[in-house]
Amino acid sequence: MIKAGEYVEVRSREEILASLDKNATIDGMPFMPQMFEYCGKRFTVYKNAYKTCDTVSGKYIGLQVDDAVHLPIRCDGKAFDGCQAACLLFWRTAWLKPVNESGDVRMSSPASASRGCTEAEVLAATTRDVDGRKLYRCQATSLLAFTRPMAWWDVRQYANAYRSGNWSIAQVLRGLTYLGYTYGTRAHRPKIGAPARWLYNKARFVWGGIPFPRRPDLFPQKKSAASTSVLNLKPGEFVRVKPFEEILATLGKDGSHRGLMFDAELVPYCGKVFRVKTRVERFIDESCGEMRTLKTPAVILDGVVCQSKYSGQRMFCPREIFSWWREAWLERVEPMVLEERGGGHREAA
């Protein structure tokens, strides 16, 4: 297992092409055109990708991944007509060479497929025409082709959370404690979980934790409330995420605002200040491969990702998908205010 923090070198273009089948994959995992620019370069492994989350079927369960890591590289969308999802890329270990502490590449043989692939075939594999519709194929849309379902009771995933170097033993224990409390007391259930949520919120100050992040009992409306203002945020501007209670007031009974869910993984960012990274308008629908356009644009904030701390079967997923934010959940912060208050919280805790 290649652990987080280890050094690797991306293999040459020729070695990678030789490892791919005619569909530009290894065991179902596509190598995408924009990944060629990193050939021959060295990186610190960001996370071991032993696990990921199912964002294709809509079940959002944990999935097992074999022989893959995440490097600190996200998809730029250039090969996919400007998709703005900026997914963290998967890298098969067969596409990488281990590098030792002295900077020397450790001896390793590249995996080879029965047939090679060309650059033209790698590019051609990104799209297909189905009944006049242009469908895209990327690692995100192909997720189910190179993963296997993982049962929540499979203890190996929790051991691997630590063994991979992704999480410390303290973080793993905190996560398991949260899971045990949530499901043991039924705190995630709207009515019968109310006493457990009350107790959690009373006790959280002992360890400096956030409010219980799943509050289905507080969604007050049949439909989400309309935003009172349009901020029209631009990249580089600073915003403060509104308090959790104010955001809850904007959500419908399904926990969404204009169709965009407010997930429990967003709660740790409430009350903090971040820089706007980009506006999200176009993205590839992972369930079908079609390009979608948001009716109401959302924004991505610098460094604000799904940390998989409060997500049941997705617990400890290292994929770190960027969180999307409605402007109704944010308020603009002027630079002068930041200076007067010492800069505020500009990064996730």
PDB file of N, CA, C and O in Angstrom, residues 1 14 25 33 38 50-51 64 83 87 91 126 139 151 153 163 166 185 190 234 243 277 283 299 307 314 334 336 342:
ATOM      1  N   MET A   1       0.852  -1.200   0.000  1.00  0.00           N
ATOM      2  CA  MET A   1       0.000   0.000   0.000  1.00  0.00           C
ATOM      3  C   MET A   1       0.888   1.251   0.000  1.00  0.00           C
ATOM      4  O   MET A   1       1.763   1.397   0.850  1.00  0.00           O
ATOM      5  N   GLU A  14       4.871   6.985 -22.640  1.00  0.00           N
ATOM      6  CA  GLU A  14       4.946   5.700 -23.342  1.00  0.00           C
ATOM      7  C   GLU A  14       4.612   4.544 -22.406  1.00  0.00           C
ATOM      8  O   GLU A  14       3.898   3.600 -22.796  1.00  0.00           O
ATOM      9  N   THR A  25      -8.207   2.360 -20.237  1.00  0.00           N
ATOM     10  CA  THR A  25      -8.416   2.070 -18.827  1.00  0.00           C
ATOM     11  C   THR A  25      -7.479   0.968 -18.343  1.00  0.00           C
ATOM     12  O   THR A  25      -6.905   0.217 -19.138  1.00  0.00           O
ATOM     13  N   PRO A  33      -7.050  12.556 -20.697  1.00  0.00           N
ATOM     14  CA  PRO A  33      -6.058  13.318 -21.471  1.00  0.00           C
ATOM     15  C   PRO A  33      -5.254  14.336 -20.671  1.00  0.00           C
ATOM     16  O   PRO A  33      -4.052  14.493 -20.890  1.00  0.00           O
ATOM     17  N   TYR A  38       1.391  15.561 -16.512  1.00  0.00           N
ATOM     18  CA  TYR A  38       2.109  15.298 -15.271  1.00  0.00           C
ATOM     19  C   TYR A  38       3.130  14.167 -15.416  1.00  0.00           C
ATOM     20  O   TYR A  38       3.816  13.837 -14.438  1.00  0.00           O
ATOM     21  N   TYR A  50      -7.997   4.035  -1.094  1.00  0.00           N
ATOM     22  CA  TYR A  50      -8.487   2.673  -0.846  1.00  0.00           C
ATOM     23  C   TYR A  50     -10.015   2.618  -0.834  1.00  0.00           C
ATOM     24  O   TYR A  50     -10.622   1.559  -0.964  1.00  0.00           O
ATOM     25  N   LYS A  51     -10.643   3.776  -0.671  1.00  0.00           N
ATOM     26  CA  LYS A  51     -12.092   3.862  -0.537  1.00  0.00           C
ATOM     27  C   LYS A  51     -12.576   5.122  -1.227  1.00  0.00           C
ATOM     28  O   LYS A  51     -11.845   6.113  -1.333  1.00  0.00           O
ATOM     29  N   GLN A  64     -15.075   0.192  -2.450  1.00  0.00           N
ATOM     30  CA  GLN A  64     -13.674  -0.191  -2.317  1.00  0.00           C
ATOM     31  C   GLN A  64     -12.944   0.033  -3.622  1.00  0.00           C
ATOM     32  O   GLN A  64     -13.434  -0.294  -4.697  1.00  0.00           O
ATOM     33  N   CYS A  83     -16.210  21.343 -17.756  1.00  0.00           N
ATOM     34  CA  CYS A  83     -16.856  20.896 -16.516  1.00  0.00           C
ATOM     35  C   CYS A  83     -16.146  21.550 -15.336  1.00  0.00           C
ATOM     36  O   CYS A  83     -14.914  21.572 -15.266  1.00  0.00           O
ATOM     37  N   CYS A  87     -12.851  17.563  -9.855  1.00  0.00           N
ATOM     38  CA  CYS A  87     -12.712  16.342  -9.057  1.00  0.00           C
ATOM     39  C   CYS A  87     -11.246  16.009  -8.791  1.00  0.00           C
ATOM     40  O   CYS A  87     -10.380  16.242  -9.639  1.00  0.00           O
ATOM     41  N   TRP A  91      -5.219   7.893  -9.399  1.00  0.00           N
ATOM     42  CA  TRP A  91      -4.013   7.427 -10.098  1.00  0.00           C
ATOM     43  C   TRP A  91      -3.764   5.975  -9.730  1.00  0.00           C
ATOM     44  O   TRP A  91      -3.547   5.648  -8.557  1.00  0.00           O
ATOM     45  N   THR A 126     -13.181   9.923 -24.182  1.00  0.00           N
ATOM     46  CA  THR A 126     -13.819  10.863 -23.253  1.00  0.00           C
ATOM     47  C   THR A 126     -15.272  11.150 -23.599  1.00  0.00           C
ATOM     48  O   THR A 126     -16.011  11.648 -22.751  1.00  0.00           O
ATOM     49  N   GLN A 139     -13.390   9.641 -14.983  1.00  0.00           N
ATOM     50  CA  GLN A 139     -13.258   8.760 -13.824  1.00  0.00           C
ATOM     51  C   GLN A 139     -14.506   8.799 -12.948  1.00  0.00           C
ATOM     52  O   GLN A 139     -14.917   7.771 -12.389  1.00  0.00           O
ATOM     53  N   ALA A 151     -19.504  -2.958   2.558  1.00  0.00           N
ATOM     54  CA  ALA A 151     -20.487  -2.967   3.638  1.00  0.00           C
ATOM     55  C   ALA A 151     -19.994  -2.103   4.797  1.00  0.00           C
ATOM     56  O   ALA A 151     -18.797  -2.068   5.091  1.00  0.00           O
ATOM     57  N   TRP A 153     -20.187  -2.587   7.842  1.00  0.00           N
ATOM     58  CA  TRP A 153     -19.604  -3.345   8.943  1.00  0.00           C
ATOM     59  C   TRP A 153     -18.240  -3.969   8.597  1.00  0.00           C
ATOM     60  O   TRP A 153     -17.643  -4.640   9.429  1.00  0.00           O
ATOM     61  N   ARG A 163      -4.046   2.854   8.482  1.00  0.00           N
ATOM     62  CA  ARG A 163      -2.899   2.225   7.827  1.00  0.00           C
ATOM     63  C   ARG A 163      -2.450   2.995   6.585  1.00  0.00           C
ATOM     64  O   ARG A 163      -1.270   3.029   6.250  1.00  0.00           O
ATOM     65  N   ASN A 166      -3.939   8.276   5.831  1.00  0.00           N
ATOM     66  CA  ASN A 166      -4.916   9.347   5.567  1.00  0.00           C
ATOM     67  C   ASN A 166      -5.393  10.023   6.844  1.00  0.00           C
ATOM     68  O   ASN A 166      -5.642  11.229   6.866  1.00  0.00           O
ATOM     69  N   THR A 185     -27.997   5.674  19.210  1.00  0.00           N
ATOM     70  CA  THR A 185     -29.067   6.422  19.879  1.00  0.00           C
ATOM     71  C   THR A 185     -30.166   6.865  18.918  1.00  0.00           C
ATOM     72  O   THR A 185     -31.128   7.499  19.337  1.00  0.00           O
ATOM     73  N   PRO A 190     -35.680  11.854  12.713  1.00  0.00           N
ATOM     74  CA  PRO A 190     -36.333  13.129  13.006  1.00  0.00           C
ATOM     75  C   PRO A 190     -36.958  13.242  14.389  1.00  0.00           C
ATOM     76  O   PRO A 190     -36.733  14.223  15.093  1.00  0.00           O
ATOM     77  N   LYS A 234     -17.868  36.860  -7.009  1.00  0.00           N
ATOM     78  CA  LYS A 234     -16.815  36.659  -7.995  1.00  0.00           C
ATOM     79  C   LYS A 234     -15.609  35.969  -7.344  1.00  0.00           C
ATOM     80  O   LYS A 234     -15.368  36.131  -6.148  1.00  0.00           O
ATOM     81  N   PRO A 243     -24.396  31.311  10.147  1.00  0.00           N
ATOM     82  CA  PRO A 243     -24.560  30.330  11.214  1.00  0.00           C
ATOM     83  C   PRO A 243     -25.482  29.200  10.789  1.00  0.00           C
ATOM     84  O   PRO A 243     -26.388  29.379   9.961  1.00  0.00           O
ATOM     85  N   LYS A 277     -13.540  30.612  -4.650  1.00  0.00           N
ATOM     86  CA  LYS A 277     -12.634  30.025  -5.635  1.00  0.00           C
ATOM     87  C   LYS A 277     -13.197  30.179  -7.046  1.00  0.00           C
ATOM     88  O   LYS A 277     -12.508  30.630  -7.959  1.00  0.00           O
ATOM     89  N   PHE A 283     -21.497  21.249 -15.145  1.00  0.00           N
ATOM     90  CA  PHE A 283     -20.862  20.057 -14.586  1.00  0.00           C
ATOM     91  C   PHE A 283     -21.427  18.819 -15.287  1.00  0.00           C
ATOM     92  O   PHE A 283     -22.529  18.843 -15.843  1.00  0.00           O
ATOM     93  N   VAL A 299     -21.373  28.468  -5.723  1.00  0.00           N
ATOM     94  CA  VAL A 299     -19.960  28.835  -5.668  1.00  0.00           C
ATOM     95  C   VAL A 299     -19.179  27.768  -4.916  1.00  0.00           C
ATOM     96  O   VAL A 299     -19.729  27.039  -4.074  1.00  0.00           O
ATOM     97  N   GLN A 307     -15.228  16.435   4.069  1.00  0.00           N
ATOM     98  CA  GLN A 307     -14.215  15.764   4.882  1.00  0.00           C
ATOM     99  C   GLN A 307     -14.638  14.371   5.334  1.00  0.00           C
ATOM    100  O   GLN A 307     -13.861  13.658   5.972  1.00  0.00           O
ATOM    101  N   ARG A 314     -20.018   6.559   4.195  1.00  0.00           N
ATOM    102  CA  ARG A 314     -18.938   7.267   3.486  1.00  0.00           C
ATOM    103  C   ARG A 314     -17.828   7.731   4.431  1.00  0.00           C
ATOM    104  O   ARG A 314     -16.886   8.378   4.012  1.00  0.00           O
ATOM    105  N   GLU A 334     -16.114  42.418   3.456  1.00  0.00           N
ATOM    106  CA  GLU A 334     -15.212  43.355   2.810  1.00  0.00           C
ATOM    107  C   GLU A 334     -13.799  43.216   3.387  1.00  0.00           C
ATOM    108  O   GLU A 334     -13.642  42.930   4.580  1.00  0.00           O
ATOM    109  N   MET A 336     -11.672  45.347   4.357  1.00  0.00           N
ATOM    110  CA  MET A 336     -11.431  46.230   5.485  1.00  0.00           C
ATOM    111  C   MET A 336     -11.917  45.588   6.787  1.00  0.00           C
ATOM    112  O   MET A 336     -11.267  45.697   7.831  1.00  0.00           O
ATOM    113  N   GLY A 342      -8.626  41.074  12.341  1.00  0.00           N
ATOM    114  CA  GLY A 342      -7.482  40.173  12.385  1.00  0.00           C
ATOM    115  C   GLY A 342      -7.488  39.097  11.335  1.00  0.00           C
ATOM    116  O   GLY A 342      -6.832  38.083  11.494  1.00  0.00           O
TER     117      GLY A 342
END
